[in-house]
Amino acid sequence: MSRSSSCKVVGMDWSKRPGFSETSCHIEEFNNEYDEEEEGLRQRFVVVHGAGSFGHFQASKSGVHKGGLNQPLVKAGFVATRISVTSLNLDIVRALAREGIPSVGMSPFACGWLTNERNIESADIQMVANAIDSGLIPVLHGDAVLDTARECTILSGDVIIRHLAEELKPEFVVFITDVPGVYDRPPSEPNAVLLREIEVHEDGSWSVLKPENVNKKVTFTVAAHDTTGGMVTKISEAAMIAKLGIDVFIVQAASSHSLTALKGELKDGIPEDWIGTAIRFSR
Amino acid sequence: MSRSSSCKVVGMDWSKRPGFSETSCHIEEFNNEYDEEEEGLRQRFVVVHGAGSFGHFQASKSGVHKGGLNQPLVKAGFVATRISVTSLNLDIVRALAREGIPSVGMSPFACGWLTNERNIESADIQMVANAIDSGLIPVLHGDAVLDTARECTILSGDVIIRHLAEELKPEFVVFITDVPGVYDRPPSEPNAVLLREIEVHEDGSWSVLKPENVNKKVTFTVAAHDTTGGMVTKISEAAMIAKLGIDVFIVQAASSHSLTALKGELKDGIPEDWIGTAIRFSR
């Protein structure tokens, strides 16, 4: 989140980083004055991130998503995947903390999230709720988890978000990605059209509201290294969240549009100049 | 744990480390042949580590152990402490994984461990048990946690070990430290005597069995930066574990004596040449 330059960042990462001889925070700088507006902005958020290049390689090479934890390669891949994703989680927690966001890493595996045939079987979100109530920002991530049917699998960040949305009933959910939103075909293709509003129906199907003259045959691709389903999973999870009556916005990282969405400013209508994809339940 | 040089290490850390351009493991090296004896050795262990220089500074500077999570300095210290201890946890998990030990980091905070006035109020160990049953080695650590009375505090590794011992009833517990065992005074002092056997009585008091002519007035010091009680906490937690009928051994890291203890070879009696402190219930 952006902040005014006059607001002092209260750094919360006091550890040294590789390649840096100094920590990024001096305790002497603390005072008890928070900017209330800033404080309000960063309250009661949950951050969930995927694995990106951290983890997908380890998981797909060893077949962790297919299960079979007793096989040496799968067991090693499970351990290697968890190391990779928790390493990314720590980097993200530290980056947020350096900006003064009271982030706390929470691994779904350690939190006791279990799946059955890749569907969430049990996931105690009490601790996530406790952390939020304590003014902290939980940071969860796609993780290698135990599966009661296939011994182990990969739980994607998108599935985690949906489960958290069902349990915590947030005002809105924002998916932050590296493209401006959802397109009618891979955005690298010429003439790809950004889908601005998607309406989810009672039966779970969905249709494009804006733009009106969009290519009706929407296609999605899944990257070969992605063990968790890529854009198809993302949209179907987003649609399931929207069906709960929770608005979902898919936006580009580090854009002003992502900030607009994160601030909750799309609640009463989407401005014409906002760029992203809104997915909402048809009421 | 040591291993014969003929046994190939099945590395389980496939991520790059700062300063290393290569990962430490090649997936092609995997086969399905485990050395059964080696496998047996590393099964059904839980590793718990403290914070050492990671965390104590952050915690004591900000007063996290005293509570008051709503105060900006305490909240920042809470976040900074968690970053520091989870960073150490990741390093330890990676070091174990590189040796072929299927280690998985599990933070007590994320696992939902809560304290009340610094005593454990709730700690779901089901996930720790699940991980062990799946052939993984959980690696827990001293952590900053939520406290129902004082909002937050520091939960020491020693208290975690005691709780795990109560719930999981292990055959034995080994405390690995940087000195050969417990002394009758700070081991840096001249004439410090290693206490070889300590007997814990029904009422929780304890006495030195060996050596017989030891200084009866045993004194302990607590380092100023240690927010969790130092050697006094360690011995009183060890005594509480011993009272459950579980033998406790305090040994020096990386010594042959630690390996003897970890292998469970002290079950039927302690050899004269074993160096360390055994703490046992008087039956």
Coordinates of C-alpha atoms in Angstrom, one line a residue:
Chain A
M1 CA 0.0 0.0 0.0
S2 CA 1.2 3.5 -0.7
R3 CA 1.6 5.9 2.1
S4 CA 2.2 9.7 2.3
S5 CA 5.9 10.6 2.5
S6 CA 5.3 12.4 5.7
C7 CA 4.3 9.3 7.5
K8 CA 7.2 7.6 9.1
V9 CA 7.4 3.9 8.4
V10 CA 7.5 1.9 11.6
G11 CA 9.9 -0.9 10.5
M12 CA 9.1 -4.3 12.0
D13 CA 12.0 -6.4 10.5
W14 CA 14.9 -6.1 12.9
S15 CA 17.0 -8.9 11.5
K16 CA 19.9 -8.7 9.2
R17 CA 19.5 -9.8 5.6
P18 CA 22.0 -11.5 3.4
G19 CA 24.1 -8.9 1.7
F20 CA 23.1 -6.1 4.2
S21 CA 25.3 -5.3 7.2
E22 CA 22.7 -3.2 8.9
T23 CA 19.2 -3.9 10.1
S24 CA 16.5 -1.8 8.6
C25 CA 15.1 -0.4 11.8
H26 CA 16.3 1.4 14.9
I27 CA 14.3 0.8 18.0
E28 CA 15.0 4.4 19.2
E29 CA 12.8 5.7 16.4
F30 CA 9.6 4.4 18.0
N31 CA 7.0 6.6 19.4
N32 CA 3.5 5.9 20.3
E33 CA 1.9 8.0 17.5
Y34 CA 0.4 6.1 14.7
D35 CA -1.3 7.8 11.8
E36 CA -4.8 6.7 12.4
E37 CA -5.8 6.8 8.8
E38 CA -2.8 4.6 7.9
E39 CA -3.6 2.3 10.8
G40 CA -7.1 2.0 9.6
L41 CA -6.0 1.1 6.1
R42 CA -3.9 -1.8 7.2
Q43 CA -6.3 -3.4 9.7
R44 CA -8.1 -6.6 9.4
F45 CA -6.4 -7.9 6.2
V46 CA -5.3 -11.4 5.4
V47 CA -2.6 -11.9 2.8
V48 CA -2.4 -15.2 0.9
H49 CA 0.3 -15.8 -1.7
G50 CA 1.0 -18.6 -4.1
A51 CA 4.4 -20.2 -4.7
G52 CA 5.3 -18.7 -8.1
S53 CA 8.7 -20.0 -9.0
F54 CA 9.1 -21.1 -5.4
G55 CA 7.8 -24.5 -5.0
H56 CA 6.1 -25.4 -8.2
F57 CA 9.3 -26.8 -9.6
Q58 CA 10.0 -28.9 -6.6
A59 CA 6.4 -30.1 -6.4
S60 CA 5.9 -31.0 -10.0
K61 CA 9.3 -32.7 -10.4
S62 CA 8.6 -35.0 -7.5
G63 CA 4.8 -35.4 -7.9
V64 CA 3.9 -34.1 -4.4
H65 CA 0.5 -33.1 -5.7
K66 CA -0.2 -36.7 -6.8
G67 CA 0.5 -38.0 -3.3
G68 CA 2.4 -41.1 -2.0
L69 CA 4.4 -39.5 0.8
N70 CA 6.1 -42.8 1.6
Q71 CA 8.0 -42.8 -1.7
P72 CA 11.5 -41.4 -1.1
L73 CA 11.2 -38.9 -4.0
V74 CA 7.8 -37.7 -3.0
K75 CA 8.9 -37.3 0.6
A76 CA 12.0 -35.4 -0.4
G77 CA 9.9 -33.3 -2.7
F78 CA 7.4 -32.6 0.1
V79 CA 10.2 -31.3 2.3
A80 CA 11.9 -29.4 -0.5
T81 CA 8.5 -27.8 -1.5
R82 CA 7.8 -26.7 2.1
I83 CA 11.4 -25.2 2.4
S84 CA 10.9 -23.3 -0.8
V85 CA 7.4 -21.9 -0.1
T86 CA 8.2 -21.0 3.6
S87 CA 11.3 -19.3 2.3
L88 CA 9.2 -17.2 0.0
N89 CA 6.7 -16.6 2.8
L90 CA 9.5 -15.3 5.1
D91 CA 10.7 -12.9 2.3
I92 CA 7.1 -11.6 1.9
V93 CA 6.6 -11.2 5.7
R94 CA 9.9 -9.3 5.9
A95 CA 9.0 -7.0 3.0
L96 CA 5.7 -6.2 4.6
A97 CA 7.2 -5.7 8.0
R98 CA 9.8 -3.3 6.6
E99 CA 6.9 -1.2 5.4
G100 CA 5.4 -1.2 9.0
I101 CA 2.8 -3.8 8.3
P102 CA 2.5 -6.2 11.3
S103 CA 2.7 -9.3 9.3
V104 CA 2.9 -12.8 10.7
G105 CA 3.7 -15.9 8.6
M106 CA 1.2 -18.8 9.1
S107 CA 1.8 -22.0 7.1
P108 CA -1.3 -24.0 6.3
F109 CA 0.6 -27.2 6.9
A110 CA 1.6 -26.1 10.4
C111 CA -1.9 -24.7 11.0
G112 CA -3.2 -28.2 10.6
W113 CA -4.9 -27.8 7.2
L114 CA -5.7 -31.2 5.9
T115 CA -7.2 -32.2 2.5
N116 CA -9.0 -35.2 1.3
E117 CA -8.5 -35.8 -2.4
R118 CA -7.2 -32.3 -2.7
N119 CA -10.4 -30.7 -1.1
I120 CA -10.1 -29.1 2.2
E121 CA -11.1 -31.6 4.9
S122 CA -10.2 -29.6 8.0
A123 CA -8.7 -26.2 8.4
D124 CA -8.8 -24.5 11.8
I125 CA -9.1 -20.8 11.0
Q126 CA -9.4 -19.9 14.7
M127 CA -5.7 -18.9 14.9
V128 CA -6.0 -16.7 11.8
A129 CA -9.0 -15.0 13.3
N130 CA -7.1 -14.6 16.6
A131 CA -4.2 -13.0 14.8
I132 CA -6.5 -10.5 13.0
D133 CA -8.3 -9.7 16.2
S134 CA -4.9 -8.9 17.8
G135 CA -4.1 -6.4 15.1
L136 CA -1.8 -8.6 13.1
I137 CA -1.9 -9.4 9.4
P138 CA -1.7 -13.2 8.8
V139 CA 0.3 -14.1 5.7
L140 CA -0.6 -17.6 4.4
H141 CA 0.7 -19.4 1.4
G142 CA 0.2 -22.3 -1.0
D143 CA 1.7 -25.2 0.8
A144 CA 2.5 -28.9 0.7
V145 CA 0.0 -30.5 3.1
L146 CA -1.1 -33.9 4.3
D147 CA -4.0 -35.5 2.5
T148 CA -6.1 -38.2 4.2
A149 CA -6.7 -40.1 0.9
R150 CA -3.5 -39.7 -1.0
E151 CA -1.1 -39.0 1.9
C152 CA 0.0 -35.6 0.6
T153 CA -0.8 -33.0 -2.0
I154 CA -0.4 -29.3 -2.9
L155 CA -2.9 -26.8 -1.5
S156 CA -3.0 -23.8 -3.7
G157 CA -3.3 -20.2 -2.5
D158 CA -6.5 -19.8 -4.4
V159 CA -8.2 -22.6 -2.6
I160 CA -6.9 -21.2 0.7
I161 CA -8.5 -17.8 -0.2
R162 CA -11.8 -19.4 -0.9
H163 CA -11.8 -21.3 2.4
L164 CA -10.9 -18.2 4.3
A165 CA -13.6 -16.2 2.5
E166 CA -16.2 -18.8 3.5
E167 CA -15.1 -18.8 7.1
L168 CA -14.2 -15.2 7.7
K169 CA -16.8 -13.5 5.4
P170 CA -14.6 -10.5 4.3
E171 CA -16.1 -7.4 2.7
F172 CA -14.2 -8.2 -0.5
V173 CA -11.3 -10.2 -1.9
V174 CA -8.6 -8.9 -4.2
F175 CA -6.5 -11.2 -6.4
I176 CA -3.3 -9.4 -7.2
T177 CA -1.5 -10.7 -10.4
D178 CA 1.0 -9.8 -13.0
V179 CA -1.5 -8.8 -15.7
P180 CA -4.3 -6.2 -15.5
G181 CA -7.0 -8.8 -15.0
V182 CA -8.8 -11.7 -16.7
Y183 CA -8.7 -11.8 -20.5
D184 CA -10.8 -13.7 -23.0
R185 CA -7.6 -15.6 -24.2
P186 CA -4.0 -15.6 -23.0
P187 CA -3.1 -11.9 -22.6
S188 CA 0.1 -12.3 -24.7
E189 CA -2.1 -13.0 -27.8
P190 CA -3.0 -10.2 -30.1
N191 CA -6.5 -8.8 -29.7
A192 CA -6.9 -10.3 -26.2
V193 CA -9.8 -8.5 -24.5
L194 CA -9.8 -7.6 -20.8
L195 CA -13.0 -8.9 -19.1
R196 CA -14.1 -6.0 -16.9
E197 CA -17.1 -7.5 -15.1
I198 CA -18.0 -11.1 -14.7
E199 CA -21.4 -12.2 -13.2
V200 CA -21.7 -15.4 -11.3
H201 CA -25.0 -17.1 -11.4
E202 CA -26.8 -19.2 -8.7
D203 CA -25.8 -22.5 -10.5
G204 CA -22.1 -21.5 -10.4
S205 CA -21.9 -20.7 -14.1
W206 CA -20.7 -17.3 -15.1
S207 CA -21.0 -14.8 -17.9
V208 CA -19.3 -11.7 -19.0
L209 CA -21.2 -8.4 -18.4
K210 CA -18.6 -6.0 -19.7
P211 CA -17.4 -5.5 -22.4
E212 CA -20.7 -6.5 -24.0
N213 CA -19.4 -7.6 -27.4
V214 CA -16.7 -10.0 -26.0
N215 CA -15.6 -13.2 -27.7
K216 CA -18.0 -15.7 -26.1
K217 CA -15.6 -18.6 -26.3
V218 CA -13.2 -17.8 -23.4
T219 CA -10.2 -20.1 -23.3
F220 CA -7.6 -20.5 -20.6
T221 CA -4.2 -22.1 -20.5
V222 CA -2.4 -23.8 -17.6
A223 CA 1.4 -23.5 -17.4
A224 CA 3.0 -26.9 -17.5
H225 CA 4.9 -26.3 -14.2
D226 CA 1.8 -25.2 -12.4
T227 CA 0.5 -28.0 -10.2
T228 CA -2.4 -26.1 -8.9
G229 CA -4.5 -25.3 -12.0
G230 CA -3.4 -21.8 -13.1
M231 CA -6.1 -19.3 -14.3
V232 CA -8.9 -21.9 -14.5
T233 CA -8.5 -22.6 -10.7
K234 CA -8.2 -18.9 -10.0
I235 CA -11.5 -18.0 -11.8
S236 CA -13.5 -20.9 -10.5
E237 CA -12.3 -20.2 -6.9
A238 CA -13.1 -16.5 -7.5
A239 CA -16.6 -17.5 -8.8
M240 CA -17.2 -19.6 -5.7
I241 CA -16.2 -16.6 -3.5
A242 CA -18.5 -14.3 -5.5
K243 CA -21.3 -16.8 -5.0
L244 CA -21.0 -16.1 -1.2
G245 CA -22.0 -12.5 -2.0
I246 CA -18.4 -11.3 -1.6
D247 CA -17.1 -9.2 -4.4
V248 CA -13.8 -10.3 -6.0
F249 CA -11.4 -8.0 -7.9
I250 CA -8.5 -9.3 -10.0
V251 CA -6.0 -6.5 -10.5
Q252 CA -2.4 -5.9 -11.5
A253 CA 0.2 -5.7 -8.7
A254 CA 1.6 -2.3 -7.9
S255 CA -1.0 -0.4 -10.0
S256 CA -3.2 2.4 -8.7
H257 CA -6.1 0.1 -9.6
S258 CA -4.9 -2.5 -7.1
L259 CA -4.8 0.2 -4.4
T260 CA -8.3 1.4 -5.3
A261 CA -9.5 -2.2 -4.9
L262 CA -7.6 -2.8 -1.6
K263 CA -9.0 0.4 -0.1
G264 CA -12.5 -0.9 -0.6
E265 CA -13.4 2.0 -2.9
L266 CA -15.2 -0.2 -5.5
K267 CA -18.0 -1.0 -3.0
D268 CA -20.5 1.4 -4.4
G269 CA -19.7 1.0 -8.1
I270 CA -16.7 0.7 -10.5
P271 CA -15.5 3.9 -12.1
E272 CA -15.0 3.8 -15.9
D273 CA -11.3 4.3 -15.6
W274 CA -10.7 1.4 -13.2
I275 CA -8.8 -1.4 -14.9
G276 CA -9.2 -4.9 -13.6
T277 CA -11.8 -7.7 -13.5
A278 CA -14.7 -7.6 -11.1
I279 CA -16.4 -10.9 -10.3
R280 CA -19.7 -10.5 -8.6
F281 CA -22.8 -12.5 -7.7
S282 CA -25.9 -11.7 -9.8
R283 CA -28.5 -10.5 -7.3
Chain B
M1 CA 23.3 -37.7 13.4
S2 CA 26.4 -39.4 12.0
R3 CA 26.1 -41.8 9.1
S4 CA 28.4 -44.2 7.4
S5 CA 30.2 -42.6 4.4
S6 CA 28.9 -45.3 2.1
C7 CA 25.3 -44.1 2.7
K8 CA 24.3 -41.6 0.2
V9 CA 22.6 -38.6 1.6
V10 CA 19.2 -38.0 0.1
G11 CA 19.2 -34.2 0.1
M12 CA 15.8 -32.6 0.7
D13 CA 16.6 -28.9 0.2
W14 CA 16.3 -28.1 -3.5
S15 CA 16.3 -24.3 -3.1
K16 CA 19.2 -22.0 -3.8
R17 CA 20.9 -20.4 -0.8
P18 CA 22.3 -16.9 -0.7
G19 CA 25.9 -17.1 -1.9
F20 CA 25.4 -20.5 -3.6
S21 CA 24.6 -20.7 -7.3
E22 CA 23.7 -24.3 -7.2
T23 CA 21.2 -26.3 -5.3
S24 CA 22.5 -29.0 -3.1
C25 CA 20.5 -31.8 -4.6
H26 CA 19.9 -33.4 -8.0
I27 CA 16.6 -35.1 -8.4
E28 CA 18.2 -37.7 -10.7
E29 CA 20.1 -39.1 -7.8
F30 CA 17.0 -40.5 -6.2
N31 CA 16.4 -44.2 -6.0
N32 CA 14.0 -46.2 -3.8
E33 CA 16.6 -47.8 -1.7
Y34 CA 16.8 -46.4 1.8
D35 CA 19.3 -47.8 4.3
E36 CA 16.8 -49.3 6.8
E37 CA 19.0 -48.9 9.8
E38 CA 19.5 -45.2 9.0
E39 CA 15.8 -44.8 8.3
G40 CA 15.0 -46.4 11.7
L41 CA 17.4 -44.0 13.4
R42 CA 15.7 -40.9 12.2
Q43 CA 12.1 -41.9 12.6
R44 CA 9.7 -40.5 15.1
F45 CA 11.7 -37.6 16.4
V46 CA 10.6 -34.1 17.2
V47 CA 13.2 -31.3 17.1
V48 CA 12.6 -28.2 19.2
H49 CA 15.1 -25.3 19.2
G50 CA 15.3 -22.0 21.1
A51 CA 16.0 -18.6 19.6
G52 CA 19.7 -18.2 20.7
S53 CA 20.8 -14.9 19.2
F54 CA 17.8 -14.9 16.9
G55 CA 14.9 -13.4 18.7
H56 CA 16.1 -12.8 22.3
F57 CA 17.4 -9.4 21.4
Q58 CA 14.2 -8.3 19.5
A59 CA 12.0 -9.7 22.3
S60 CA 13.8 -8.2 25.3
K61 CA 14.3 -4.8 23.6
S62 CA 10.6 -4.4 23.0
G63 CA 9.3 -6.2 26.0
V64 CA 7.2 -8.8 24.0
H65 CA 7.5 -11.2 26.9
K66 CA 5.8 -8.7 29.2
G67 CA 2.8 -8.4 26.9
G68 CA 0.8 -5.4 25.7
L69 CA 0.5 -6.2 22.0
N70 CA -1.4 -3.0 21.3
Q71 CA 1.6 -0.8 22.1
P72 CA 3.4 0.1 18.8
L73 CA 6.9 -1.0 20.1
V74 CA 5.6 -4.3 21.5
K75 CA 3.7 -5.0 18.3
A76 CA 6.8 -4.3 16.1
G77 CA 8.9 -6.4 18.5
F78 CA 6.4 -9.2 18.2
V79 CA 6.6 -9.1 14.4
A80 CA 10.4 -8.7 14.5
T81 CA 10.8 -11.6 16.9
R82 CA 8.7 -13.9 14.8
I83 CA 10.7 -13.0 11.7
S84 CA 13.9 -13.7 13.5
V85 CA 12.9 -17.0 15.0
T86 CA 11.2 -18.3 11.8
S87 CA 14.3 -17.3 9.9
L88 CA 16.4 -19.5 12.3
N89 CA 13.8 -22.2 12.0
L90 CA 14.1 -22.2 8.2
D91 CA 17.9 -22.4 8.4
I92 CA 17.7 -25.4 10.8
V93 CA 15.1 -27.1 8.6
R94 CA 17.3 -26.6 5.6
A95 CA 20.4 -27.9 7.3
L96 CA 18.5 -31.0 8.4
A97 CA 17.0 -31.5 5.0
R98 CA 20.4 -31.3 3.3
E99 CA 21.4 -34.3 5.5
G100 CA 18.4 -36.2 4.2
I101 CA 16.2 -35.7 7.3
P102 CA 12.6 -35.1 6.3
S103 CA 12.2 -32.0 8.5
V104 CA 9.2 -29.7 8.4
G105 CA 9.1 -26.4 10.2
M106 CA 6.1 -25.8 12.5
S107 CA 5.8 -22.5 14.3
P108 CA 3.9 -22.7 17.7
F109 CA 2.2 -19.4 16.9
A110 CA 0.9 -20.7 13.6
C111 CA 0.0 -24.0 15.2
G112 CA -2.3 -22.0 17.5
W113 CA -0.4 -22.4 20.7
L114 CA -1.8 -19.9 23.2
T115 CA -0.6 -19.1 26.7
N116 CA -2.3 -17.6 29.8
E117 CA 0.1 -15.7 32.0
R118 CA 2.9 -17.5 30.1
N119 CA 1.6 -20.9 30.9
I120 CA 0.4 -23.0 28.0
E121 CA -3.4 -22.6 27.8
S122 CA -4.0 -24.5 24.6
A123 CA -1.7 -26.2 22.2
D124 CA -3.1 -28.6 19.6
I125 CA -0.4 -31.2 19.1
Q126 CA -2.5 -33.2 16.6
M127 CA -0.7 -31.8 13.6
V128 CA 2.7 -32.6 15.2
A129 CA 1.5 -36.1 15.8
N130 CA 0.2 -36.3 12.2
A131 CA 3.5 -35.2 10.8
I132 CA 5.4 -37.8 12.9
D133 CA 3.0 -40.5 11.8
S134 CA 3.6 -39.5 8.2
G135 CA 7.4 -40.1 8.6
L136 CA 8.3 -36.4 8.9
I137 CA 10.4 -34.7 11.6
P138 CA 8.6 -31.7 13.0
V139 CA 10.9 -28.8 13.9
L140 CA 9.3 -26.4 16.4
H141 CA 10.9 -23.4 18.0
G142 CA 10.6 -20.9 20.8
D143 CA 8.2 -18.3 19.5
A144 CA 6.3 -15.1 20.1
V145 CA 2.7 -16.2 20.9
L146 CA -0.6 -14.7 21.9
D147 CA -1.4 -14.7 25.6
T148 CA -5.0 -14.6 26.8
A149 CA -4.1 -12.5 29.9
R150 CA -1.3 -10.3 28.7
E151 CA -2.0 -10.2 25.0
C152 CA 1.4 -11.7 24.0
T153 CA 4.4 -13.3 25.4
I154 CA 7.5 -15.4 24.5
L155 CA 7.0 -19.2 24.7
S156 CA 10.4 -20.8 25.3
G157 CA 11.6 -23.9 23.5
D158 CA 12.0 -25.6 26.9
V159 CA 8.3 -25.1 27.8
I160 CA 7.4 -26.5 24.3
I161 CA 9.5 -29.6 24.9
R162 CA 7.8 -30.2 28.3
H163 CA 4.3 -29.9 26.8
L164 CA 5.2 -32.1 23.8
A165 CA 6.6 -34.7 26.3
E166 CA 3.4 -34.6 28.3
E167 CA 1.3 -35.2 25.3
L168 CA 3.4 -37.4 23.1
K169 CA 5.1 -39.5 25.9
P170 CA 8.4 -40.0 24.1
E171 CA 10.9 -42.7 25.3
F172 CA 13.4 -40.0 26.2
V173 CA 14.2 -36.3 25.8
V174 CA 17.7 -35.0 24.9
F175 CA 18.6 -31.3 25.5
I176 CA 21.5 -30.4 23.3
T177 CA 23.5 -27.4 24.5
D178 CA 26.9 -25.7 24.0
V179 CA 28.4 -27.1 27.3
P180 CA 28.8 -30.7 28.3
G181 CA 25.9 -30.7 30.7
V182 CA 24.6 -29.0 33.9
Y183 CA 27.3 -27.7 36.3
D184 CA 27.0 -26.8 40.0
R185 CA 27.9 -23.2 39.0
P186 CA 28.5 -21.4 35.8
P187 CA 30.8 -23.7 33.8
S188 CA 33.2 -20.8 33.0
E189 CA 34.1 -20.6 36.7
P190 CA 37.1 -22.5 38.0
N191 CA 36.3 -25.8 39.8
A192 CA 32.8 -26.0 38.2
V193 CA 31.7 -29.6 38.6
L194 CA 29.5 -31.4 36.0
L195 CA 26.4 -32.9 37.6
R196 CA 26.2 -36.4 36.1
E197 CA 23.0 -37.7 37.5
I198 CA 20.1 -35.7 39.0
E199 CA 17.2 -37.4 40.7
V200 CA 13.8 -35.8 40.7
H201 CA 11.5 -36.6 43.6
E202 CA 7.7 -37.0 43.8
D203 CA 7.3 -33.5 45.2
G204 CA 9.3 -31.9 42.2
S205 CA 12.4 -31.2 44.2
W206 CA 15.6 -32.7 42.9
S207 CA 19.0 -33.8 44.3
V208 CA 22.4 -34.7 42.8
L209 CA 23.1 -38.5 42.7
K210 CA 26.5 -38.2 41.0
P211 CA 29.1 -37.0 41.8
E212 CA 28.4 -37.8 45.4
N213 CA 30.6 -35.1 46.9
V214 CA 29.2 -32.2 45.0
N215 CA 28.8 -28.7 46.3
K216 CA 25.3 -28.8 47.7
K217 CA 24.6 -25.1 47.0
V218 CA 24.0 -25.2 43.2
T219 CA 23.6 -21.7 41.7
F220 CA 22.5 -20.7 38.3
T221 CA 22.6 -17.5 36.4
V222 CA 20.3 -16.1 33.8
A223 CA 21.8 -14.0 30.9
A224 CA 20.4 -10.5 30.9
H225 CA 19.2 -10.9 27.3
D226 CA 17.4 -14.2 27.9
T227 CA 13.7 -13.5 28.2
T228 CA 12.9 -17.1 28.9
G229 CA 14.7 -18.0 32.1
G230 CA 18.0 -19.6 31.0
M231 CA 19.4 -22.6 32.8
V232 CA 16.9 -22.4 35.7
T233 CA 14.0 -22.8 33.3
K234 CA 15.8 -25.6 31.4
I235 CA 16.4 -27.6 34.6
S236 CA 12.9 -27.1 36.0
E237 CA 11.3 -28.0 32.7
A238 CA 13.6 -31.1 32.5
A239 CA 12.7 -32.0 36.0
M240 CA 9.0 -31.8 35.1
I241 CA 9.6 -34.1 32.1
A242 CA 11.5 -36.5 34.3
K243 CA 8.6 -36.6 36.8
L244 CA 6.5 -38.1 34.0
G245 CA 8.9 -41.1 34.0
I246 CA 10.7 -39.9 30.8
D247 CA 14.5 -39.8 31.1
V248 CA 16.1 -36.5 30.2
F249 CA 19.7 -36.1 29.0
I250 CA 21.5 -32.8 28.7
V251 CA 24.5 -33.1 26.4
Q252 CA 27.0 -31.1 24.3
A253 CA 26.1 -30.5 20.7
A254 CA 28.1 -32.5 18.1
S255 CA 29.7 -34.7 20.7
S256 CA 29.7 -38.5 20.6
H257 CA 27.8 -38.3 23.9
S258 CA 24.9 -36.5 22.2
L259 CA 24.8 -39.3 19.6
T260 CA 24.8 -41.9 22.3
A261 CA 21.9 -40.2 24.0
L262 CA 19.9 -39.6 20.7
K263 CA 20.3 -43.2 19.7
G264 CA 18.5 -44.3 22.9
E265 CA 21.6 -46.2 24.1
L266 CA 21.4 -44.9 27.7
K267 CA 18.1 -46.7 28.3
D268 CA 19.6 -49.6 30.3
G269 CA 22.3 -47.7 32.2
I270 CA 24.8 -44.9 31.8
P271 CA 28.3 -45.9 30.9
E272 CA 31.1 -44.5 33.1
D273 CA 32.7 -42.7 30.1
W274 CA 29.5 -40.9 29.0
I275 CA 29.7 -37.2 29.6
G276 CA 26.5 -35.3 30.2
T277 CA 23.7 -34.8 32.8
A278 CA 21.0 -37.4 33.2
I279 CA 17.8 -36.3 34.9
R280 CA 15.5 -39.1 36.0
F281 CA 12.6 -39.7 38.3
S282 CA 13.4 -41.6 41.5
R283 CA 11.4 -44.8 41.4

